[in-house]
Amino acid sequence: MKTLVFLETVDGKLHAGSLGVLSRAAKLGGEVAGVVIGSGVAGLAEGAGAYGAQVVYVADDARLESALPQPRVDVIAGLVTAQGFDNVLFAQSVLASDLAAGLAARLEAGVNWDLAGVEERGGELIGTRAALGDSVYVEVAWKGTPRIGIVRSGTYAAEETGGSARVENAAIELQDFSTAAVLVSQDRAEQSGPSIEEADIIVAGGRGLGAAEHFKLAEELAEVLGGAVASTRAVVDAGWYPYATQVGQTGKTITPKLYIGLGISGAIQHKVGMQGSGTIVSINKDGHAPIFDYSDLGIVGDLHTIVPKLVELLRARG
Amino acid sequence: MRIAVCVKSVPDAGSARRIDGGTKRLDRSADGVLNPYDANAIEEALRIQEATGEGEVVLVSLGPEKALDGIRKGLAMGADRVVLVSDDAAAGSDLVATSYALAKALERENADLVLFGQQASDSDGAVLWAAVADRLRRPLISQVAELTVSGSSVTGKRQTENGYDTIQAPLPAVVAVSDAINEPRYPSLKGIMGAKKKPQDIVSLADIGAEAGRAGEAGSKTTVLTLSPPPPRGDSKKIEDDGTAAEQIVAFLEEKKLL
C-alpha cells in the first residue's frame, strides 16, 4: 500500500494532528509519504521524516499562502495521479475536510470521514466510525482507489521514530476556479485567561443559556468546582463569549476529567472537540438533544433553576 | 439573482433513528423533516433576495418522493420552488455519488449562488459542499458566520480553528453557512398554505443528464461492512428534573469521586 498524508501547517509548524495520522500511516506498512503545502513551508518538510514519512512532497508557492482548500485540491490531485497513491489520509480540520471532499470529487474517489480508527486488513484499508450520535459503530471500506479518509482529531498521537525523509517538489498547476476565492483579512483569536485545554474540569455554556449575561451561571459553577469555562460555536458567533473558549470542529479539543454542559445540544460541531472527556454531565431542556446520547448523566430540565441551586450546594460543601 | 439552496429531508429528531441491518442504510421510514441546519441557508437566501428585491430562491434536493413533505417547510418559509432528484437508481448514494447527482441538478439551474447549511443532522456529514464546488468548478467559502453579496462578488467571514478569515469570491460561487449566521424565520400560516401551490419538480437522473451508473449505490465508492454496538460508556443515566436535579448531580459527582 502506498499512503499519502496531508501535513497541515499552523503558525509555521506541522500540525500535531497531521503528524499523528502520519505516525499511524507508518504503522499500516508500505510506502508512506507526506505533503506540505503553503508559502515558505519548504523548511518544514524534512521534519516529517521523524514521524514515519519516507518522502515528503512540497508545494511552496505564494499562491498557496492562505489556508484555502481549492488550490490544495489541485496539488494533491496532481500528486495522487502522478504517484499512484492507494490511500490519502487527513487529520480532521476545517481546511482538511473541505480539501478531502473536493479531492474525492476530482478523483471520483470514496471518502469516509470522522474516522475513529484506520487499519490494514488483507491489503484493504478499513475504517471505524461512530454513527447516529455514537449509538452505532460502523466499519467502513472503500471501493477502488484512491481511498480518502478523514481521521477524527486526537485519534492518533504523533510518535517520533527518528527516521529521515527525502524531500521532493510537487508540481503546482492551479485551476482558475481554485484560486478565485481570496483571503481579504484575518482576525486571529487572542488567548486570555487559563487555557481550557489544560483544565481538569470544564463547564461549557451553549445557546440554551439564553443570553450572554447568563454565562455568569457557567462562571459561578466553574469557580466553585475549580474549573474553566468553555463555549460552543453558536455563542461565539453570536458574540456572547470569546472565541478562545470555543470547543469543537472549529475550536479547541478538550479532554477534561469532568465536563458539564449547560444548554448545549451537542451537535457534531461541538462533540468532536469534547467527546474525549472523562465524565460528561449535561443539562438541557430539550430531551431530544444529541448530547444526551453520550452523557454519563443527562438532566432534562431548566438550567436556570438547577445551576444556582447546584452552585449553592457545592458552596455549602466548602 | 438566482440562489439555489441544497437541502435534505432527514428523520425527525424525535423519532428513534436506526440503521437497517440488511441494507446498512439509515432507516428512513419515519416521517421526514427539513434538515434543521438547512433552515439557516434558506433564511440567508431569503434575506439576500429581500435585500436586493429581486431574484429567485430554489431548493435543490436528492431523495425519495416523500422527501417533499419535509422540504416543503422551505417553501413555507418563502423559497420559490423545489427541484427534487428522485430516482430508484440514486438510492444509497455516498458523498461522491450524491455530489455528482446534485451538481448535475445544479448545473441545470445555473444559479449565481449555491448555499449549503452547516451539516446534515442524520449522517453528520459536513463536507458535501466542497465536492459539489469542485464538480461545478466554482469558488467555495465554507464555515461562513457572516455573508455579504455585493454586485458580482460574495464575501464570507469564515471561522477556522485559529479565528476568523474574511474570504471574497466572484459569483457564481458555493457557500456553506454556519447555524449561527441567522435565526431562521418560522413559516407563517399564509406561507404554509401557499407552499403546496409552489412549483415542486420531481426529476429523474435522466432528466438532469446524469448517468445512473455514477449515482446511487453503483456510483458510490464507499461501503459499510459491519454494524456493531458502541463500546459501553458505563452506566449512563438520563433523568427529568423533578426539583431534585441539583442534589442528584452532587450525589453523582461524589460517587464518581469528582468533588
Coordinates of C-alpha atoms in Angstrom, one line a residue:
Chain A
M1 CA 0.0 0.0 0.0
K2 CA 1.1 3.5 -0.8
T3 CA -0.2 6.1 1.5
L4 CA -0.1 9.9 1.3
V5 CA -0.8 12.1 4.4
F6 CA -1.7 15.7 4.2
L7 CA 0.5 17.6 6.6
E8 CA -1.3 20.8 7.6
T9 CA 0.8 23.7 8.8
V10 CA -0.3 26.1 11.5
D11 CA 1.8 29.1 12.6
G12 CA 4.9 27.8 10.8
K13 CA 4.8 24.4 12.3
L14 CA 3.5 21.0 11.1
H15 CA 0.2 20.4 12.9
A16 CA 0.4 17.7 15.6
G17 CA -2.9 16.1 14.4
S18 CA -1.5 15.5 10.9
L19 CA 1.7 14.1 12.4
G20 CA -0.4 11.7 14.5
V21 CA -2.1 10.4 11.3
L22 CA 1.3 10.1 9.7
S23 CA 2.5 8.0 12.6
R24 CA -0.5 5.8 12.1
A25 CA 0.1 5.5 8.4
A26 CA 3.6 4.4 9.0
K27 CA 2.3 1.5 11.1
L28 CA -0.1 0.5 8.3
G29 CA 3.0 -0.6 6.4
G30 CA 4.0 0.0 2.8
E31 CA 5.3 3.3 1.4
V32 CA 4.4 6.4 3.3
A33 CA 4.7 9.9 2.1
G34 CA 3.6 13.3 3.4
V35 CA 2.7 16.5 1.5
V36 CA 3.3 20.0 2.8
I37 CA 1.5 22.9 1.0
G38 CA 1.8 26.6 1.6
S39 CA 4.2 29.6 1.2
G40 CA 7.6 29.5 2.9
V41 CA 6.9 26.0 4.1
A42 CA 9.7 24.1 2.4
G43 CA 11.8 24.0 5.5
L44 CA 9.2 22.1 7.4
A45 CA 9.1 19.1 5.1
E46 CA 12.2 17.2 6.3
G47 CA 11.0 17.2 9.9
A48 CA 8.1 14.8 8.9
G49 CA 10.7 12.1 8.4
A50 CA 10.9 11.6 12.2
Y51 CA 7.2 10.6 12.2
G52 CA 7.5 8.0 9.6
A53 CA 7.4 9.7 6.2
Q54 CA 9.9 8.2 3.7
V55 CA 9.2 11.0 1.2
V56 CA 7.8 14.4 1.8
Y57 CA 6.4 16.4 -1.2
V58 CA 6.5 20.1 -1.0
A59 CA 4.4 22.7 -2.9
D60 CA 5.8 26.0 -1.8
D61 CA 4.2 28.9 -3.7
A62 CA 3.0 32.4 -2.9
R63 CA -0.4 31.5 -4.4
L64 CA -0.7 28.8 -1.7
E65 CA -0.2 31.2 1.3
S66 CA -3.8 31.4 2.5
A67 CA -5.2 28.3 4.2
L68 CA -7.9 27.7 1.5
P69 CA -8.8 24.2 0.2
Q70 CA -9.3 24.5 -3.5
P71 CA -5.7 25.2 -4.7
R72 CA -4.6 22.4 -2.4
V73 CA -7.0 20.0 -4.2
D74 CA -5.2 20.8 -7.4
V75 CA -1.8 20.0 -5.9
I76 CA -2.8 16.8 -4.2
A77 CA -4.9 15.5 -7.1
G78 CA -1.8 16.0 -9.4
L79 CA 0.4 14.2 -6.9
V80 CA -2.0 11.2 -6.4
T81 CA -2.4 10.9 -10.2
A82 CA 1.4 11.1 -10.8
Q83 CA 2.5 8.8 -8.0
G84 CA -0.5 6.4 -7.8
F85 CA -1.2 6.5 -4.0
D86 CA -3.7 4.0 -2.7
N87 CA -4.7 6.0 0.4
V88 CA -4.8 9.7 1.1
L89 CA -5.3 10.4 4.8
F90 CA -6.2 13.7 6.5
A91 CA -6.4 14.7 10.2
Q92 CA -9.8 16.4 10.6
S93 CA -9.8 20.1 10.5
V94 CA -11.8 22.9 8.8
L95 CA -9.2 23.0 5.9
A96 CA -8.7 19.3 5.6
S97 CA -12.4 18.4 5.5
D98 CA -13.1 20.7 2.5
L99 CA -9.8 19.6 0.9
A100 CA -10.6 15.9 1.2
A101 CA -14.2 16.2 -0.1
G102 CA -13.0 18.4 -3.1
L103 CA -10.4 15.8 -3.8
A104 CA -12.9 13.0 -3.7
A105 CA -15.0 14.7 -6.4
R106 CA -11.9 15.5 -8.5
L107 CA -10.6 11.9 -8.4
E108 CA -14.0 10.2 -8.3
A109 CA -12.8 8.5 -5.1
G110 CA -14.6 7.4 -2.0
V111 CA -14.2 9.5 1.2
N112 CA -15.0 8.3 4.7
W113 CA -15.0 10.9 7.5
D114 CA -15.0 11.2 11.2
L115 CA -12.9 8.0 11.4
A116 CA -12.1 6.9 14.9
G117 CA -9.5 4.4 13.5
V118 CA -8.0 3.0 10.4
E119 CA -6.3 -0.3 9.9
E120 CA -5.0 -2.5 7.1
R121 CA -6.7 -5.9 6.6
G122 CA -5.6 -8.2 3.7
G123 CA -4.4 -5.3 1.6
E124 CA -7.5 -3.3 2.2
L125 CA -8.0 -0.2 4.3
I126 CA -10.8 -0.4 6.9
G127 CA -12.1 2.5 8.9
T128 CA -14.2 2.7 12.0
R129 CA -16.7 5.4 12.7
A130 CA -19.5 6.1 15.1
A131 CA -22.9 7.0 13.7
L132 CA -26.2 8.2 14.9
G133 CA -24.9 10.0 17.9
D134 CA -22.5 7.2 18.8
S135 CA -25.3 4.7 19.1
V136 CA -23.8 2.5 16.4
Y137 CA -20.2 1.7 15.4
V138 CA -19.7 1.2 11.7
E139 CA -16.9 -0.5 9.9
V140 CA -16.4 1.2 6.5
A141 CA -14.3 0.5 3.5
W142 CA -13.7 1.9 0.0
K143 CA -14.4 0.6 -3.5
G144 CA -11.3 1.1 -5.6
T145 CA -8.5 3.5 -5.1
P146 CA -7.5 6.1 -4.0
R147 CA -9.2 5.8 -0.7
I148 CA -9.7 9.1 1.1
G149 CA -10.0 9.1 4.8
I150 CA -10.6 12.0 7.3
V151 CA -9.5 10.9 10.8
R152 CA -11.1 12.4 13.9
S153 CA -8.9 14.9 15.6
G154 CA -7.0 13.5 18.6
T155 CA -7.3 9.9 17.5
Y156 CA -3.6 9.2 17.0
A157 CA -0.7 10.8 18.9
A158 CA 2.4 11.9 16.9
E159 CA 5.2 9.5 17.6
E160 CA 8.8 10.3 16.8
T161 CA 10.6 7.3 15.5
G162 CA 13.7 9.2 14.3
G163 CA 13.7 8.4 10.6
S164 CA 14.6 10.9 7.8
A165 CA 12.6 11.8 4.7
R166 CA 13.6 12.6 1.1
V167 CA 12.2 15.9 0.1
E168 CA 10.7 16.4 -3.4
N169 CA 8.9 19.2 -5.1
A170 CA 5.3 18.6 -6.1
A171 CA 4.0 20.0 -9.4
I172 CA 1.9 23.1 -8.9
E173 CA -0.7 23.5 -11.6
L174 CA -3.7 25.5 -10.3
Q175 CA -7.1 25.8 -11.9
D176 CA -8.6 29.3 -12.4
F177 CA -11.7 28.5 -10.2
S178 CA -9.4 27.2 -7.5
T179 CA -7.7 30.5 -7.0
A180 CA -10.8 32.6 -7.4
A181 CA -11.6 32.8 -3.7
V182 CA -9.1 35.0 -1.9
L183 CA -8.3 35.9 1.7
V184 CA -9.1 39.6 2.4
S185 CA -8.4 39.8 6.1
Q186 CA -7.7 37.7 9.1
D187 CA -8.8 38.1 12.7
R188 CA -6.7 35.9 14.9
A189 CA -8.2 34.8 18.2
E190 CA -6.4 36.1 21.2
Q191 CA -5.7 33.8 24.2
S192 CA -6.7 35.2 27.6
G193 CA -7.2 33.6 31.0
P194 CA -6.4 29.9 31.7
S195 CA -6.5 27.6 28.7
I196 CA -9.5 25.3 28.5
E197 CA -7.2 22.7 27.1
E198 CA -5.3 22.4 30.5
A199 CA -8.3 22.4 32.8
D200 CA -9.4 19.2 34.6
I201 CA -13.0 20.5 35.0
I202 CA -14.8 22.3 32.2
V203 CA -18.2 24.0 32.5
A204 CA -19.4 24.7 28.9
G205 CA -22.2 27.0 28.0
G206 CA -24.3 26.9 24.9
R207 CA -27.1 28.8 23.2
G208 CA -29.5 27.3 25.8
L209 CA -28.2 29.8 28.3
G210 CA -30.4 32.2 26.5
A211 CA -28.3 35.4 26.7
A212 CA -24.7 36.5 27.0
E213 CA -25.2 37.6 30.6
H214 CA -26.3 34.1 31.7
F215 CA -22.7 32.9 31.2
K216 CA -22.4 34.2 34.8
L217 CA -24.1 30.8 35.7
A218 CA -21.3 28.9 34.0
E219 CA -18.7 31.1 35.5
E220 CA -20.0 30.6 39.0
L221 CA -20.3 26.8 38.6
A222 CA -16.7 26.7 37.2
E223 CA -15.4 28.8 40.0
V224 CA -16.9 26.6 42.8
L225 CA -15.6 23.5 41.1
G226 CA -12.1 25.0 40.3
G227 CA -12.6 24.6 36.6
A228 CA -12.6 26.7 33.5
V229 CA -15.5 27.9 31.2
A230 CA -15.8 26.7 27.6
S231 CA -18.3 27.6 24.9
T232 CA -19.8 26.5 21.6
R233 CA -19.6 28.0 18.2
A234 CA -23.1 29.3 18.3
V235 CA -22.5 31.5 21.3
V236 CA -19.1 32.6 20.0
D237 CA -20.5 33.6 16.6
A238 CA -23.3 35.4 18.4
G239 CA -20.7 37.4 20.3
W240 CA -21.7 36.1 23.8
Y241 CA -18.3 34.6 24.7
P242 CA -14.7 34.8 23.5
Y243 CA -13.5 32.6 20.7
A244 CA -10.6 31.3 22.7
T245 CA -13.1 29.3 24.8
Q246 CA -14.8 27.6 21.9
V247 CA -14.7 23.8 21.8
G248 CA -15.4 21.8 18.6
Q249 CA -14.6 21.4 15.0
T250 CA -13.6 25.0 14.5
G251 CA -12.4 25.4 18.1
K252 CA -10.3 23.6 20.6
T253 CA -10.3 19.9 21.5
I254 CA -10.5 19.3 25.2
T255 CA -10.1 16.2 27.4
P256 CA -11.1 17.2 31.0
K257 CA -11.8 14.7 33.7
L258 CA -15.3 16.3 34.1
Y259 CA -17.3 18.1 31.5
I260 CA -20.6 19.8 32.4
G261 CA -22.6 21.1 29.5
L262 CA -25.2 23.8 30.1
G263 CA -27.8 24.4 27.4
I264 CA -25.6 22.6 24.8
S265 CA -27.3 20.5 22.2
G266 CA -24.2 18.6 21.4
A267 CA -24.2 18.7 17.6
I268 CA -21.2 17.2 15.8
Q269 CA -19.5 20.6 15.5
H270 CA -19.2 20.7 19.3
K271 CA -18.9 17.0 20.0
V272 CA -15.7 16.3 18.1
G273 CA -14.0 18.7 20.5
M274 CA -15.2 17.2 23.8
Q275 CA -16.0 13.6 23.2
G276 CA -12.7 12.5 24.9
S277 CA -13.9 14.0 28.2
G278 CA -13.8 11.6 31.2
T279 CA -17.3 12.1 32.7
I280 CA -19.9 14.0 30.9
V281 CA -22.8 15.7 32.6
S282 CA -25.3 17.7 30.7
I283 CA -28.3 19.9 31.4
N284 CA -30.7 20.8 28.6
K285 CA -34.4 21.4 28.5
D286 CA -34.8 19.6 25.2
G287 CA -34.9 15.9 25.9
H288 CA -34.0 15.0 22.3
A289 CA -30.7 17.0 22.4
P290 CA -28.0 14.7 20.9
I291 CA -25.7 15.4 23.8
F292 CA -27.8 13.0 26.0
D293 CA -26.7 10.2 23.7
Y294 CA -23.2 10.5 25.0
S295 CA -23.7 11.9 28.5
D296 CA -23.0 9.9 31.6
L297 CA -25.6 11.9 33.5
G298 CA -28.2 13.8 31.5
I299 CA -30.6 16.1 33.1
V300 CA -33.7 17.2 31.2
G301 CA -34.7 20.4 32.9
D302 CA -34.3 24.2 33.2
L303 CA -30.6 25.1 33.8
H304 CA -31.7 28.5 35.2
T305 CA -33.2 26.9 38.3
I306 CA -30.9 23.9 38.5
V307 CA -27.5 25.6 38.3
P308 CA -28.0 28.3 41.0
K309 CA -29.1 25.5 43.4
L310 CA -26.1 23.4 42.3
V311 CA -23.7 26.2 43.0
E312 CA -25.3 26.8 46.4
L313 CA -25.0 23.1 47.3
L314 CA -21.4 22.9 46.2
R315 CA -20.5 26.1 48.1
A316 CA -22.1 24.6 51.2
R317 CA -19.9 21.6 51.0
G318 CA -16.9 24.0 51.2
Chain B
M1 CA -30.1 36.8 -9.0
R2 CA -30.9 33.1 -8.6
I3 CA -29.9 31.3 -5.4
A4 CA -30.0 27.6 -5.1
V5 CA -30.1 26.1 -1.6
C6 CA -29.2 22.4 -1.3
V7 CA -31.5 20.8 1.3
K8 CA -32.2 17.4 2.7
S9 CA -35.1 15.7 4.3
V10 CA -33.9 13.9 7.5
P11 CA -35.7 11.7 10.0
D12 CA -37.4 13.7 12.7
A13 CA -35.1 14.2 15.7
G14 CA -37.9 12.9 17.9
S15 CA -38.1 9.5 16.1
A16 CA -35.8 6.7 17.1
R17 CA -33.1 6.5 14.4
R18 CA -31.7 3.2 13.3
I19 CA -29.6 1.7 10.6
D20 CA -31.3 -1.1 8.7
G21 CA -29.2 -4.2 9.2
G22 CA -29.9 -5.6 5.7
T23 CA -29.3 -2.6 3.5
K24 CA -26.9 -1.0 6.1
R25 CA -28.6 2.3 5.3
L26 CA -30.3 4.7 7.6
D27 CA -33.9 3.6 8.1
R28 CA -35.9 6.4 6.5
S29 CA -39.4 5.0 7.1
A30 CA -40.1 7.6 9.8
D31 CA -41.6 11.0 8.8
G32 CA -39.0 13.3 7.2
V33 CA -38.4 16.9 8.3
L34 CA -36.3 19.6 6.8
N35 CA -32.7 19.2 8.0
P36 CA -32.7 21.9 10.7
Y37 CA -29.3 23.2 9.6
D38 CA -30.7 23.8 6.1
A39 CA -33.1 26.4 7.5
N40 CA -30.2 28.7 8.1
A41 CA -29.1 28.5 4.5
I42 CA -32.7 29.1 3.3
E43 CA -33.1 32.1 5.7
E44 CA -29.8 33.6 4.3
A45 CA -31.0 33.1 0.7
L46 CA -34.3 34.8 1.6
R47 CA -32.6 37.7 3.2
I48 CA -30.4 38.3 0.1
Q49 CA -33.5 38.1 -2.1
E50 CA -35.3 40.6 0.2
A51 CA -32.4 43.0 0.3
T52 CA -32.0 43.1 -3.5
G53 CA -35.7 43.0 -4.1
E54 CA -35.4 40.5 -7.0
G55 CA -34.3 37.0 -7.9
E56 CA -35.4 33.6 -7.1
V57 CA -34.7 31.0 -4.3
V58 CA -34.8 27.4 -5.5
L59 CA -34.4 24.4 -3.2
V60 CA -32.5 21.5 -4.7
S61 CA -32.5 18.1 -3.1
L62 CA -31.9 14.4 -3.7
G63 CA -34.2 11.8 -2.1
P64 CA -37.3 9.7 -2.4
E65 CA -40.6 11.5 -3.4
K66 CA -41.8 11.6 0.1
A67 CA -38.9 13.9 1.0
L68 CA -41.0 16.7 -0.4
D69 CA -43.1 16.6 2.8
G70 CA -40.1 17.7 4.8
I71 CA -38.6 20.1 2.3
R72 CA -41.9 21.9 1.8
K73 CA -41.1 23.8 5.0
G74 CA -38.5 25.7 3.0
L75 CA -41.3 26.8 0.6
A76 CA -43.4 27.8 3.6
M77 CA -40.5 29.9 4.8
G78 CA -40.5 31.7 1.4
A79 CA -38.5 29.8 -1.1
D80 CA -40.0 30.0 -4.6
R81 CA -39.8 26.4 -5.8
V82 CA -38.2 22.9 -5.4
V83 CA -36.3 20.6 -7.6
L84 CA -36.1 17.1 -6.2
V85 CA -34.0 14.5 -7.9
S86 CA -35.8 11.3 -7.2
D87 CA -34.8 8.1 -8.8
D88 CA -34.5 4.5 -7.5
A89 CA -31.1 4.4 -9.1
A90 CA -30.0 7.3 -6.8
A91 CA -30.8 5.4 -3.6
G92 CA -27.8 4.7 -1.3
S93 CA -25.6 7.4 -2.8
D94 CA -22.5 8.1 -0.8
L95 CA -20.7 11.5 -0.9
V96 CA -19.1 11.2 -4.3
A97 CA -22.3 9.9 -5.9
T98 CA -24.5 12.4 -4.1
S99 CA -22.2 15.3 -5.2
Y100 CA -22.4 14.0 -8.8
A101 CA -26.2 14.0 -9.0
L102 CA -26.6 17.2 -7.0
A103 CA -24.0 19.0 -9.3
K104 CA -25.9 17.8 -12.4
A105 CA -29.2 19.2 -11.0
L106 CA -27.4 22.5 -10.0
E107 CA -25.8 22.9 -13.5
R108 CA -29.3 22.9 -14.9
E109 CA -30.4 25.7 -12.5
N110 CA -27.4 27.8 -13.3
A111 CA -27.6 29.7 -10.0
D112 CA -25.4 32.6 -9.2
L113 CA -25.1 31.4 -5.6
V114 CA -25.3 27.9 -4.2
L115 CA -25.9 27.7 -0.5
F116 CA -25.5 24.8 1.9
G117 CA -26.3 24.5 5.7
Q118 CA -23.7 23.5 8.2
Q119 CA -24.3 19.8 8.3
A120 CA -26.8 17.0 7.8
S121 CA -28.4 16.1 11.1
D122 CA -28.7 12.5 10.2
S123 CA -25.3 11.5 8.7
D124 CA -23.4 14.3 10.5
G125 CA -21.9 14.9 7.0
A126 CA -20.3 18.3 6.7
V127 CA -18.2 18.2 3.6
L128 CA -20.6 17.8 0.7
W129 CA -20.3 21.4 -0.5
A130 CA -16.6 21.0 -1.2
A131 CA -17.3 18.1 -3.6
V132 CA -20.1 20.0 -5.3
A133 CA -18.0 23.1 -5.7
D134 CA -15.2 21.1 -7.3
R135 CA -17.7 19.5 -9.7
L136 CA -19.2 22.8 -10.6
R137 CA -15.7 24.3 -10.9
R138 CA -16.7 27.2 -8.7
P139 CA -15.0 29.0 -5.8
L140 CA -16.0 27.8 -2.3
I141 CA -16.4 29.5 1.1
S142 CA -17.4 27.3 4.0
Q143 CA -18.0 27.8 7.7
V144 CA -19.4 31.2 7.0
A145 CA -20.7 33.2 10.0
E146 CA -21.5 36.4 8.1
L147 CA -22.3 36.7 4.4
T148 CA -22.4 39.8 2.1
V149 CA -23.3 39.8 -1.5
S150 CA -22.4 42.9 -3.5
G151 CA -22.6 43.2 -7.2
S152 CA -20.7 40.3 -8.7
S153 CA -18.9 39.0 -5.6
V154 CA -19.6 37.4 -2.3
T155 CA -17.7 37.9 0.9
G156 CA -17.9 35.5 3.8
K157 CA -16.5 35.6 7.3
R158 CA -15.2 32.0 7.7
Q159 CA -14.5 30.6 11.1
T160 CA -11.5 28.3 11.4
E161 CA -9.6 26.8 14.4
N162 CA -7.5 30.0 14.6
G163 CA -10.1 32.7 14.4
Y164 CA -12.0 34.3 11.5
D165 CA -10.8 34.7 7.9
T166 CA -12.7 37.0 5.6
I167 CA -12.8 35.4 2.1
Q168 CA -14.0 37.0 -1.1
A169 CA -15.0 35.2 -4.2
P170 CA -16.6 36.2 -7.6
L171 CA -20.0 34.9 -8.4
P172 CA -21.1 32.3 -9.3
A173 CA -19.9 30.7 -6.1
V174 CA -20.7 28.0 -3.5
V175 CA -21.1 29.0 0.2
A176 CA -21.7 26.8 3.2
V177 CA -23.1 28.8 6.2
S178 CA -22.9 28.0 9.9
D179 CA -26.0 27.6 12.1
A180 CA -25.1 30.8 13.9
I181 CA -25.4 33.0 10.8
N182 CA -29.0 33.9 11.5
E183 CA -32.2 32.9 13.3
P184 CA -34.4 31.1 10.7
R185 CA -37.9 32.5 10.5
Y186 CA -40.9 30.4 11.3
P187 CA -43.2 29.8 8.4
S188 CA -46.4 31.9 8.6
L189 CA -49.8 30.3 8.2
K190 CA -50.1 32.0 4.8
G191 CA -46.7 30.6 3.9
I192 CA -47.7 27.1 4.9
M193 CA -50.9 27.4 2.9
G194 CA -49.2 28.8 -0.1
A195 CA -46.3 26.2 -0.1
K196 CA -48.4 23.4 -1.6
K197 CA -49.1 25.6 -4.7
K198 CA -45.5 26.4 -5.4
P199 CA -43.7 24.5 -8.2
Q200 CA -42.3 21.2 -7.0
D201 CA -40.5 19.4 -9.8
I202 CA -39.6 15.8 -9.3
V203 CA -36.9 14.9 -11.8
S204 CA -35.1 11.7 -12.7
L205 CA -31.4 11.2 -13.2
A206 CA -32.1 11.1 -17.0
D207 CA -34.0 14.4 -16.8
I208 CA -30.9 16.1 -15.4
G209 CA -28.5 14.4 -17.8
A210 CA -26.9 12.2 -15.0
E211 CA -25.7 8.7 -15.7
A212 CA -27.4 6.2 -13.5
G213 CA -24.1 4.2 -13.0
R214 CA -22.5 7.2 -11.4
A215 CA -25.2 7.8 -8.8
G216 CA -26.7 5.6 -6.1
E217 CA -25.0 2.5 -4.8
A218 CA -23.5 1.8 -8.3
G219 CA -21.7 5.2 -8.3
S220 CA -20.7 5.0 -4.6
K221 CA -17.1 4.5 -3.7
T222 CA -17.6 3.6 -0.1
T223 CA -19.2 0.7 1.7
V224 CA -20.4 -0.2 5.1
L225 CA -19.1 -3.6 6.2
T226 CA -20.5 -4.1 9.6
L227 CA -22.6 -2.5 12.3
S228 CA -21.9 -3.0 16.0
P229 CA -23.0 -1.5 19.3
P230 CA -20.5 1.1 20.6
P231 CA -18.2 0.4 23.4
P232 CA -20.3 1.0 26.5
R233 CA -19.9 4.4 28.2
G234 CA -20.6 2.8 31.6
D235 CA -23.9 3.4 33.4
S236 CA -25.4 6.3 31.6
K237 CA -28.4 7.9 33.2
K238 CA -30.9 10.4 31.8
I239 CA -33.4 11.9 34.2
E240 CA -36.2 14.5 34.1
D241 CA -35.7 17.2 36.7
D242 CA -38.3 16.7 39.4
G243 CA -36.9 19.5 41.6
T244 CA -34.0 17.4 42.9
A245 CA -31.7 17.6 39.9
A246 CA -29.1 19.7 41.7
E247 CA -28.9 17.1 44.6
Q248 CA -28.7 14.3 42.1
I249 CA -25.8 15.9 40.3
V250 CA -23.9 16.4 43.6
A251 CA -24.5 12.8 44.5
F252 CA -23.4 11.6 41.1
L253 CA -20.2 13.7 41.2
E254 CA -19.4 12.4 44.7
E255 CA -19.9 8.8 43.6
K256 CA -17.5 9.4 40.7
K257 CA -15.1 11.0 43.2
L258 CA -15.0 14.2 41.1
L259 CA -15.5 16.5 44.1

